[in-house]
Short mmCIF file of C-alpha atoms in Angstrom, two decimals:
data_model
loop_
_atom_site.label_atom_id
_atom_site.label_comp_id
_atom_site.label_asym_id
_atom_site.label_seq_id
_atom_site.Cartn_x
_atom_site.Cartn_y
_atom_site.Cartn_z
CA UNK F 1 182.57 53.12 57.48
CA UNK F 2 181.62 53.11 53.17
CA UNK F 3 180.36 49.73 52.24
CA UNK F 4 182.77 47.21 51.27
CA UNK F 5 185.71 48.10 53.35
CA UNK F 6 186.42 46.48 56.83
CA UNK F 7 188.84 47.39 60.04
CA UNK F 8 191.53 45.04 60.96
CA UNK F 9 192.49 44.89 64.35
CA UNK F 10 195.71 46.30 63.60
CA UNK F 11 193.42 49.26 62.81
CA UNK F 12 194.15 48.71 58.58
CA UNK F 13 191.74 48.69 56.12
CA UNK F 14 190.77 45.27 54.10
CA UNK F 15 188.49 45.61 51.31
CA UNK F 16 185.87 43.66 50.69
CA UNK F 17 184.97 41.61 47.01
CA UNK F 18 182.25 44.08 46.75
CA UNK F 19 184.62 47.03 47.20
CA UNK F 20 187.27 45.80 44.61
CA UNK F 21 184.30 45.50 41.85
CA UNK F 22 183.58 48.99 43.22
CA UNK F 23 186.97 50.06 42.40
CA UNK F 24 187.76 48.24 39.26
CA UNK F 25 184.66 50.47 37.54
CA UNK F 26 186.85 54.02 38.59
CA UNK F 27 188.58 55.31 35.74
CA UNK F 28 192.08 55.12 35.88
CA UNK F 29 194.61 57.69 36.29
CA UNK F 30 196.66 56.59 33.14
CA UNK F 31 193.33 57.33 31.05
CA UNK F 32 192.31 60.38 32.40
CA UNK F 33 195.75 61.74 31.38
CA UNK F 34 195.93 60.58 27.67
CA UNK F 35 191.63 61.70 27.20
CA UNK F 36 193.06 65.13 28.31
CA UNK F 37 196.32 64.93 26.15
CA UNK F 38 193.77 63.82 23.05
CA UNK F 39 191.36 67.10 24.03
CA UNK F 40 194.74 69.66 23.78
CA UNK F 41 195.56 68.12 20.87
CA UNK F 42 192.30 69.04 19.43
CA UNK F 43 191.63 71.93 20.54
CA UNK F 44 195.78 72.91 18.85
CA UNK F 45 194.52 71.61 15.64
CA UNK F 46 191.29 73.68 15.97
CA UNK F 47 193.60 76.63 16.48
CA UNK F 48 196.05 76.11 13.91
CA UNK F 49 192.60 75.43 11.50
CA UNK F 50 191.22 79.26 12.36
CA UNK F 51 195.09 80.67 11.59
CA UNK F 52 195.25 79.34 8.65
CA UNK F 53 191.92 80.52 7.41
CA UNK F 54 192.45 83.92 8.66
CA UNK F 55 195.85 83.93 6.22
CA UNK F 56 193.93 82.28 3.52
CA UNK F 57 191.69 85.43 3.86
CA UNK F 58 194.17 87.70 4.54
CA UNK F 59 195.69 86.87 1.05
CA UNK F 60 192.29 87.09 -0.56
CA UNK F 61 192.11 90.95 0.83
CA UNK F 62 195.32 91.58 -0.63
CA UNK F 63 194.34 90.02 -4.23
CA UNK F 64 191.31 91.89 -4.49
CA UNK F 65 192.52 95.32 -4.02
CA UNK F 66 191.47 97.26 -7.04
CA UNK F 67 194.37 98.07 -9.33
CA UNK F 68 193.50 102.16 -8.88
CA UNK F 69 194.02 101.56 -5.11
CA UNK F 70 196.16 104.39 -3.71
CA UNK F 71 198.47 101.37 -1.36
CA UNK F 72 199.79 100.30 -4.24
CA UNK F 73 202.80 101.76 -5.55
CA UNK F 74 202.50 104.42 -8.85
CA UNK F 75 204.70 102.07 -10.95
CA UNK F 76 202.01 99.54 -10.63
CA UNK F 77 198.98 101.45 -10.30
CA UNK F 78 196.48 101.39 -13.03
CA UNK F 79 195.18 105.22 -14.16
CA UNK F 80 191.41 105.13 -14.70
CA UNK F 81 190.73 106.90 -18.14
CA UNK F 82 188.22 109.09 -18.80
CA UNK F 83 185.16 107.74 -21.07
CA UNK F 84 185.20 109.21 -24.02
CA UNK F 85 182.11 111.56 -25.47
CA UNK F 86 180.18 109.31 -27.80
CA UNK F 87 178.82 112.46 -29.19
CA UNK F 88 182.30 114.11 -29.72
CA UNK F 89 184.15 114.31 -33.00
CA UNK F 90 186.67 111.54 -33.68
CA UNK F 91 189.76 112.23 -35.61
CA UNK F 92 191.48 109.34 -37.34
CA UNK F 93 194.77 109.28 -38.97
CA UNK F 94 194.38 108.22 -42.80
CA UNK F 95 198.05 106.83 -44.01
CA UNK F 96 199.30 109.52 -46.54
CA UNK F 97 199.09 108.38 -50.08
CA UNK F 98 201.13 109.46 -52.92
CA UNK F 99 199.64 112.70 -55.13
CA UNK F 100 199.20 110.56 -58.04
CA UNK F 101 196.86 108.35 -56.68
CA UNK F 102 194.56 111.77 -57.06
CA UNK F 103 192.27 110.34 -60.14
CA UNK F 104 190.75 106.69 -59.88
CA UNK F 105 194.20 105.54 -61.56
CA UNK F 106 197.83 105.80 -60.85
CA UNK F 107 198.80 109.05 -62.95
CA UNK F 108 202.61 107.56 -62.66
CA UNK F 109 202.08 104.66 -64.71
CA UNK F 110 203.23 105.29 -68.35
CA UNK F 111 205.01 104.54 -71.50
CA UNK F 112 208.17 103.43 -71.17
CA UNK F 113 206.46 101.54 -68.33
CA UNK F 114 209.08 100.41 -65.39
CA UNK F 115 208.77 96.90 -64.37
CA UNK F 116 210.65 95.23 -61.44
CA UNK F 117 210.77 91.52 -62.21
CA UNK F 118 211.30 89.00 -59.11
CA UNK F 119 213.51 85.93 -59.13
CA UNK F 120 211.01 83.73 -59.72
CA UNK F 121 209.18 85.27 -62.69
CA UNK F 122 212.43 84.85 -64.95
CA UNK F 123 212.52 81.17 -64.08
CA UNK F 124 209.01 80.70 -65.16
CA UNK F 125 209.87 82.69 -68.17
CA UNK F 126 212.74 80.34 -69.33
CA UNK F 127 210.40 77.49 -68.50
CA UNK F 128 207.84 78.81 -70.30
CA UNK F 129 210.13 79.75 -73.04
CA UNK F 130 208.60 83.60 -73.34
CA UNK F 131 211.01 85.98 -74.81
CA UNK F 132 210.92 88.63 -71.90
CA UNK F 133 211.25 91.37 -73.79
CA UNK F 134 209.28 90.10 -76.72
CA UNK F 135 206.58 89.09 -74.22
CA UNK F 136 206.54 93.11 -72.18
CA UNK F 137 205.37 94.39 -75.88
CA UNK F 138 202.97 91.90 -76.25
CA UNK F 139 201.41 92.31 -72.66
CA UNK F 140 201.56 96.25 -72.63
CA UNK F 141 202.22 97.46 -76.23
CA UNK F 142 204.38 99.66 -75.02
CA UNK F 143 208.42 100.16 -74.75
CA UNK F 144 209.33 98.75 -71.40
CA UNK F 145 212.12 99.18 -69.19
CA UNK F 146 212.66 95.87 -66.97
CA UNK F 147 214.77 96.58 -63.34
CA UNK F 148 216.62 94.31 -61.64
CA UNK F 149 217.86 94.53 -58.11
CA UNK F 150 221.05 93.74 -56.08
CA UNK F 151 218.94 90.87 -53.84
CA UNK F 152 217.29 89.49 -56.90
CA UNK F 153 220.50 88.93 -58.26
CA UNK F 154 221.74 87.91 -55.19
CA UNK F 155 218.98 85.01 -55.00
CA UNK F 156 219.54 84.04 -58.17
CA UNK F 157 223.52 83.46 -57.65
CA UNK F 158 222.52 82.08 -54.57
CA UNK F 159 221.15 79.11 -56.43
CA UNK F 160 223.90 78.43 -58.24
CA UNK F 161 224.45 76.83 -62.12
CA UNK F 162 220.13 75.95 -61.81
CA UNK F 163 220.44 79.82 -62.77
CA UNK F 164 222.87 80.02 -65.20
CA UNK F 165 220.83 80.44 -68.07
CA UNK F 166 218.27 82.90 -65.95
CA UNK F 167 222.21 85.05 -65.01
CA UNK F 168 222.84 85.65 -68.47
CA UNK F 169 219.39 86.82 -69.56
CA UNK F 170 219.53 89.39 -66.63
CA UNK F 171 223.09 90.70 -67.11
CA UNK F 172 221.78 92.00 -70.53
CA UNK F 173 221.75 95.73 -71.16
CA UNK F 174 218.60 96.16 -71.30
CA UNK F 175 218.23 95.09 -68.16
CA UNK F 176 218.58 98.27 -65.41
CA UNK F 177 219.88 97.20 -61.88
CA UNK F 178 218.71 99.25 -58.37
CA UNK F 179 221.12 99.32 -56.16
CA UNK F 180 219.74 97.92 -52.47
CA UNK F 181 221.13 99.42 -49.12
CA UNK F 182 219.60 96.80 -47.03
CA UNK F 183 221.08 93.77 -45.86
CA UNK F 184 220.60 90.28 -47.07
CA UNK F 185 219.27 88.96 -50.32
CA UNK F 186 215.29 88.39 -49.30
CA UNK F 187 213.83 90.26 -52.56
CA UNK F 188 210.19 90.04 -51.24
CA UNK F 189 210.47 92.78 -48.44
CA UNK F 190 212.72 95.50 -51.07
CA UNK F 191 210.49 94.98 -53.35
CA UNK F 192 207.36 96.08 -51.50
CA UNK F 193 209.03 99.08 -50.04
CA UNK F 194 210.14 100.22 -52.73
CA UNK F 195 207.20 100.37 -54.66
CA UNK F 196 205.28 101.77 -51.54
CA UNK F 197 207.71 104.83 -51.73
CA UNK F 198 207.34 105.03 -55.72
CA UNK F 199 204.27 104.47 -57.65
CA UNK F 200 206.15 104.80 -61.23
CA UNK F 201 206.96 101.17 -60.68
CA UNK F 202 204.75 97.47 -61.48
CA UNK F 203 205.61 94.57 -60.39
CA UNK F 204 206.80 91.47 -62.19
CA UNK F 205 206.18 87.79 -60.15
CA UNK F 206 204.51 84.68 -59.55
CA UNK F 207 204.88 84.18 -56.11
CA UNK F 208 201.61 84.01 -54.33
CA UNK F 209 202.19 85.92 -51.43
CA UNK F 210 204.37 88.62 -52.83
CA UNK F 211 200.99 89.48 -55.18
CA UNK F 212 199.14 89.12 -52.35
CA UNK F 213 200.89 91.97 -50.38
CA UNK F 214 201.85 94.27 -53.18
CA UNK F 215 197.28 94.06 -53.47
CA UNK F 216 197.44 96.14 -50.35
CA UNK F 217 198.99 98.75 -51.68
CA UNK F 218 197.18 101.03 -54.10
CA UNK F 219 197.91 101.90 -57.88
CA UNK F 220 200.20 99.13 -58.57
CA UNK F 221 199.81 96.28 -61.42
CA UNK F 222 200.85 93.16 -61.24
CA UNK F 223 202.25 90.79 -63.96
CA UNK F 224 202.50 87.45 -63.77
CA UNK F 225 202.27 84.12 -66.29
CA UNK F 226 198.99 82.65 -67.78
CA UNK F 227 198.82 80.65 -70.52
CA UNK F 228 202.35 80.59 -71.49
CA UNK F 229 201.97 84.27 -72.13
CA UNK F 230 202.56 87.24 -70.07
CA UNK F 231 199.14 89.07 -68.64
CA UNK F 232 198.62 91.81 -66.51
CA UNK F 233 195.90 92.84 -63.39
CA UNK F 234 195.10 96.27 -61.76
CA UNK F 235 196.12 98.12 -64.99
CA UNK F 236 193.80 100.83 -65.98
CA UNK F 237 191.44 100.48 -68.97
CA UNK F 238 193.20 103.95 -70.88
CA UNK F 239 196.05 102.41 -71.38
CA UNK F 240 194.50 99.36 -73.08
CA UNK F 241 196.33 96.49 -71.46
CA UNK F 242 195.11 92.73 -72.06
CA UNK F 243 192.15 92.05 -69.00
CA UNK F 244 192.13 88.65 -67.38
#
């Protein structure tokens, strides 16, 4: 017989106070379930921890496949080219330039001397209240043959009766027109091709960044106002134009 139970005479058991401490320190049955619930639970989250680790790093393998890799499809596949010979010859592709840009100076560029005005250079003109003729002779001693074309004149009607006074100058006789086969009326763009294809022509303006891009391109002057008086840049010293 264990300690701290007794026999009845009926032949039952009656525990003892001793006994019932005994048993009140046993864990119970309730516990034992929910500590083993609380260790599955765990042991899931470890589980689902490793998973999602081994996909982080699964995605990591497929980012750093090389671009070359033969898996990926040809579309998408980078070709590795060939370093090239320091020591070898490189050709490079020089623009091609017109033939009379042979001698230091444009060999175009003569009396009468063509001159494409821009919009704005009239206006300044009638500002300025220069002759424009008067003023060409005075600049470049020269006869001079001013062109207008279809978008300048397009700008200028654009602006309405502030260019009624510049209209009439222009629709003189003496003024030539070039007819323009692009569309719209922005002068800036014509005016830069077509002196790019023909170096017979300067170019008459006072807008900033028209001179600036007609300075790219070789063998062209450029006249603009100073001084109330018409001057010229980029001319060659033969011809005995007015320096800045």
């Amino acid at each position: 017989m264990e300690p701290g139970y007794s026999r009845k005479r009926s032949g039952g058991l009656v525990i003892s106070e001793t006994g019932a401490e005994a048993v009140a320190g046993l864990p119970r049955i309730s516990s034992v379930c929910s500590s083993r619930e609380s260790r599955v639970a765990e042991g899931k989250k470890l589980i689902m921890g490793k998973l999602k680790k081994a996909q982080k790093f699964a995605t990591r393998l497929a980012k750093m496949i090389k671009p070359t890799d033969s898996r990926i499809k040809e579309a998408d596949r980078v070709i590795r080219k060939k370093k090239e010979d320091e020591q070898a010859l490189k050709i490079k592709e020089a623009p091609q330039t017109s033939s009379a840009m042979f001698l230091k100076y444009n060999s175009q560029l003569g009396p009468p001397f063509h001159v494409i005005v821009d919009t704005n250079f009239v206006n300044f003109s009638i500002k300025y209240r220069i002759d424009m003729m008067q003023g060409f002779m005075d600049c470049l001693y020269a006869k001079t043959t001013p062109y207008i074309t279809d978008c300048v004149l397009g700008e200028l009607e654009k602006l309405g009766q502030r260019c009624k006074v510049a209209l009439k100058i222009i629709k003189d006789n003496r003024f030539k027109r070039l007819a323009c086969s692009h569309k719209g009326v922005y002068a800036d763009d014509c005016i830069v091709q077509r002196v790019t294809q023909h170096k017979c022509y300067m170019v008459a303006t006072c807008d900033k960044d028209l001179k600036r891009r007609i300075r790219k391109i070789p063998g062209i002057p450029i006249m603009y106002i100073r001084q109330h008086r018409y001057s010229i840049e980029r001319m060659p010293d033969a011809y005995g134009a007015p320096k800045n």
